[in-house]
XYZ file of C-alpha atoms in Angstrom:
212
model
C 22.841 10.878 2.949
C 21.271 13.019 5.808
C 17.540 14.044 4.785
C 14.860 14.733 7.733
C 12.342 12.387 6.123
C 12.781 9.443 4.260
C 10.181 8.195 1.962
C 9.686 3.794 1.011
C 8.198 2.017 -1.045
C 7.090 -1.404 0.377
C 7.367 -4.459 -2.226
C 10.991 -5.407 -3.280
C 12.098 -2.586 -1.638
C 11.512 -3.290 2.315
C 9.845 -6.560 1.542
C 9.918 -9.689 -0.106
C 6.683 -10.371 -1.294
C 7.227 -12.294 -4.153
C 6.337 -15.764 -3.024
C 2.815 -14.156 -2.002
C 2.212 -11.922 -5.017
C 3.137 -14.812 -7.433
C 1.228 -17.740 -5.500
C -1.786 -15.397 -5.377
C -2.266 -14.443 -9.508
C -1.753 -18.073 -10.320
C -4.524 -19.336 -7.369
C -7.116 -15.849 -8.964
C -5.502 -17.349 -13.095
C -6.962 -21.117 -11.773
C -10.028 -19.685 -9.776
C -11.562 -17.465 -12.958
C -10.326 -20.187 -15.738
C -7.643 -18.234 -17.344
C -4.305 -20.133 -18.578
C -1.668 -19.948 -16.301
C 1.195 -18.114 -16.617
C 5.318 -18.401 -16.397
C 6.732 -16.210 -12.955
C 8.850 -14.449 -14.947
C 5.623 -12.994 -16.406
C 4.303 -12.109 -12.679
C 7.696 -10.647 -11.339
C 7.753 -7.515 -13.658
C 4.815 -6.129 -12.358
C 5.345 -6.251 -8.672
C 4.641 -2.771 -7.589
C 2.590 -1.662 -10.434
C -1.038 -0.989 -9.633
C -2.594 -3.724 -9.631
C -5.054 -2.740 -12.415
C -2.198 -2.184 -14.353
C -0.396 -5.516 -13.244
C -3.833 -7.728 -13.965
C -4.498 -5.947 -17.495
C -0.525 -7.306 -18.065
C -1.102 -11.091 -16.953
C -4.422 -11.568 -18.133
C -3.775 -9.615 -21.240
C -7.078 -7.675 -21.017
C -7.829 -4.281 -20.687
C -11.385 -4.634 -20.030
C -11.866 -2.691 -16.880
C -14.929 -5.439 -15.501
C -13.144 -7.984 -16.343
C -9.895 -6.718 -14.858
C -11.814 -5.534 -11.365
C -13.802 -9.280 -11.178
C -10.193 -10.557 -11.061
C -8.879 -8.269 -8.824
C -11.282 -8.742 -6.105
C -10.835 -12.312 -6.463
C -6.662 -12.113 -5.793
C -8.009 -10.044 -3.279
C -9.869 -13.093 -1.380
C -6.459 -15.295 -1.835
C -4.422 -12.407 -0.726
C -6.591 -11.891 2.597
C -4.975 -15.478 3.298
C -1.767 -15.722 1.814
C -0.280 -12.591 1.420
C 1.186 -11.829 4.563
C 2.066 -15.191 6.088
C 4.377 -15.286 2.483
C 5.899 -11.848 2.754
C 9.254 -11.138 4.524
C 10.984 -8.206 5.599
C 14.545 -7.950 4.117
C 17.633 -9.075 6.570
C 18.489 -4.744 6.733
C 14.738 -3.237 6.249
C 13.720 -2.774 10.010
C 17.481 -2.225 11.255
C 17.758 0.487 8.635
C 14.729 2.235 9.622
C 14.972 2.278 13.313
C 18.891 3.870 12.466
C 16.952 6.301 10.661
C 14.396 7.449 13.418
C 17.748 7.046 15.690
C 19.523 10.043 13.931
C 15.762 11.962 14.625
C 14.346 11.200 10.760
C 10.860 10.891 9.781
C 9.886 7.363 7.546
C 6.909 7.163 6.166
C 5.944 4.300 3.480
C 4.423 5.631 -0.342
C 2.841 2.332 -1.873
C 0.714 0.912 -4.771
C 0.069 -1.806 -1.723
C -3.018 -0.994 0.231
C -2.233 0.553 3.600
C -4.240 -2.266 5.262
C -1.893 -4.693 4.144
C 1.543 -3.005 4.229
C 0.394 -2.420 8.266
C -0.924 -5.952 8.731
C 2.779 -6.930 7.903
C 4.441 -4.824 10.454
C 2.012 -5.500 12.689
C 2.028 -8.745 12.725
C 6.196 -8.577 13.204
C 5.737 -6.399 16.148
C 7.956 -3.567 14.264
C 5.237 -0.337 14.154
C 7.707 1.832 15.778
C 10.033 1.205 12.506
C 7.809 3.795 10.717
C 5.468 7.241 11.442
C 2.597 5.912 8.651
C 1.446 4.223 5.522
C 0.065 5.730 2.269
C -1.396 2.905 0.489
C -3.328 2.577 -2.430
C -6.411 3.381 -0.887
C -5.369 6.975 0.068
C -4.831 8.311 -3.615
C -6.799 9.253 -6.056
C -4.125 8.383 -8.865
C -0.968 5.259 -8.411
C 2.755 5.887 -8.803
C 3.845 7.254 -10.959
C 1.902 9.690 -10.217
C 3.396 11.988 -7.472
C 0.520 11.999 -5.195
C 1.222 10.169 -2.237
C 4.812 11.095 -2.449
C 3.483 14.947 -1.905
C 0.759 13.901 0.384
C 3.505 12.668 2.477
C 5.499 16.174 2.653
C 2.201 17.897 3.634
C 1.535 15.428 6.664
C 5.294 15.809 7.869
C 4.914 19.781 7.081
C 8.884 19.744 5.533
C 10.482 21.290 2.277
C 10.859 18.855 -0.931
C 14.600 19.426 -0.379
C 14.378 17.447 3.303
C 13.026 14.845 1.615
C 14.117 11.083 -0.290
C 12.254 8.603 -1.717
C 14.035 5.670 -1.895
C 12.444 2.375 -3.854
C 13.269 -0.690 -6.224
C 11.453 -0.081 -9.386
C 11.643 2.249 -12.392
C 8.178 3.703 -11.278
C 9.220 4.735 -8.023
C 12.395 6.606 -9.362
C 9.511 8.409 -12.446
C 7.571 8.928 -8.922
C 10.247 10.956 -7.240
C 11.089 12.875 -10.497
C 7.894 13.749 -10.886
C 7.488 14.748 -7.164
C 10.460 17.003 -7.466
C 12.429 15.067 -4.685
C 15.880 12.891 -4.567
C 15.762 9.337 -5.152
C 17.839 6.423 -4.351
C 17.411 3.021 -6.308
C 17.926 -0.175 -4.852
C 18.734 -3.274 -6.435
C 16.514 -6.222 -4.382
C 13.705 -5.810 -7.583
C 13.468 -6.262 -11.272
C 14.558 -3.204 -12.367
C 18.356 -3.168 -12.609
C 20.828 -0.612 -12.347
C 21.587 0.334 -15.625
C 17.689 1.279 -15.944
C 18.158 3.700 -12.599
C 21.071 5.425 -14.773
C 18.461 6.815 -17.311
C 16.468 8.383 -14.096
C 17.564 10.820 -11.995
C 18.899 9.542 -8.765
C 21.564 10.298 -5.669
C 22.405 6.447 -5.239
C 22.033 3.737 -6.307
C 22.369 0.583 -3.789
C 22.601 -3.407 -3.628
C 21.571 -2.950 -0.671
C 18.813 -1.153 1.689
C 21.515 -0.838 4.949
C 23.515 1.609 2.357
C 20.993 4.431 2.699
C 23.015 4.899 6.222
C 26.676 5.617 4.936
């Protein structure tokens, strides 16, 4: 697949943030007094907004009570979220093969930017990517296409030059609705058979299969 600027999402796509994500709803669950809650309940929503993903696990959709509980996984995140976050064995290999062959990677995430950046920054591997459209830079989430278009305009290319590549059923409704290719990969929760129903140009176990 040769495109002149390749799109990411960050969670379960580059990143395994699982261990941090998971460790910091059940530490906000015990903080505010709510009942815990299984893993498996946690997992699905990794990548969702998290307004979306907190209405889910605390089964509320009471917007104070859903932003008093997101600032406080917030405070435990500012801690634990990126000393428990790890880049996949192919992520930063793949991407610096990719600005090898002259493409343009940019990251489209329902993470804030802040934090996707801390991450590579803290790795020393901020040449792996051109920038970071986090959470904080749209006005409306994936599935929405913003960020995804925001992205063209910045690199000033055509839709067709473009791929979005990510893990989750939202990011391949986040491409469609963008207008752009996408390529699933497995290293999520959403499995391939769920890709098949979107459109797609691959679908991959893994991320180092982008380069074939």
């Amino acid at each position: 697949m040769n495109y002149a600027v390749y799109l990411f999402d960050f969670d379960y796509t580059l990143a395994n943030s699982e261990k941090g994500i998971v460790g910091c709803f059940h530490k906000a669950l015990k903080n505010l007094g709510y009942p815990d809650v299984p893993d498996d309940k946690i997992r699905p929503t990794i990548g969702m907004p998290m307004e979306e993903a907190t209405s889910r696990i605390i089964g509320s959709a009471d917007t104070a009570e859903i932003n008093a509980f997101v600032e406080n996984y917030r405070k435990e995140a500012d801690v634990y979220m990126t000393p428990n976050t790890v880049f996949f064995d192919d992520a930063i290999s793949t991407l610096r093969a990719l600005k090898q062959q002259g493409a343009r990677i940019a990251i489209i995430s329902t993470k804030t930017r802040g934090r996707i950046a801390e991450k590579f920054e803290q790795d020393g591997v901020t040449d792996a990517i051109d920038f970071i459209i986090g959470r904080e830079d749209v006005q409306t989430p994936k599935p929405d296409p913003e960020g995804i278009l925001l992205a063209i305009q910045r690199f000033s290319m055509q839709k067709a030059d473009v791929l979005y590549t990510g893990d989750s059923f939202i990011d391949a409704a986040a491409a469609k609705n963008a207008g752009i290719d996408f390529a699933a990969v497995t290293t999520g929760t959403t499995t391939a058979d769920t890709f098949q129903s979107y459109p797609h140009v691959r679908i991959m176990k893994h991320l180092k299969e982008i380069l074939a």
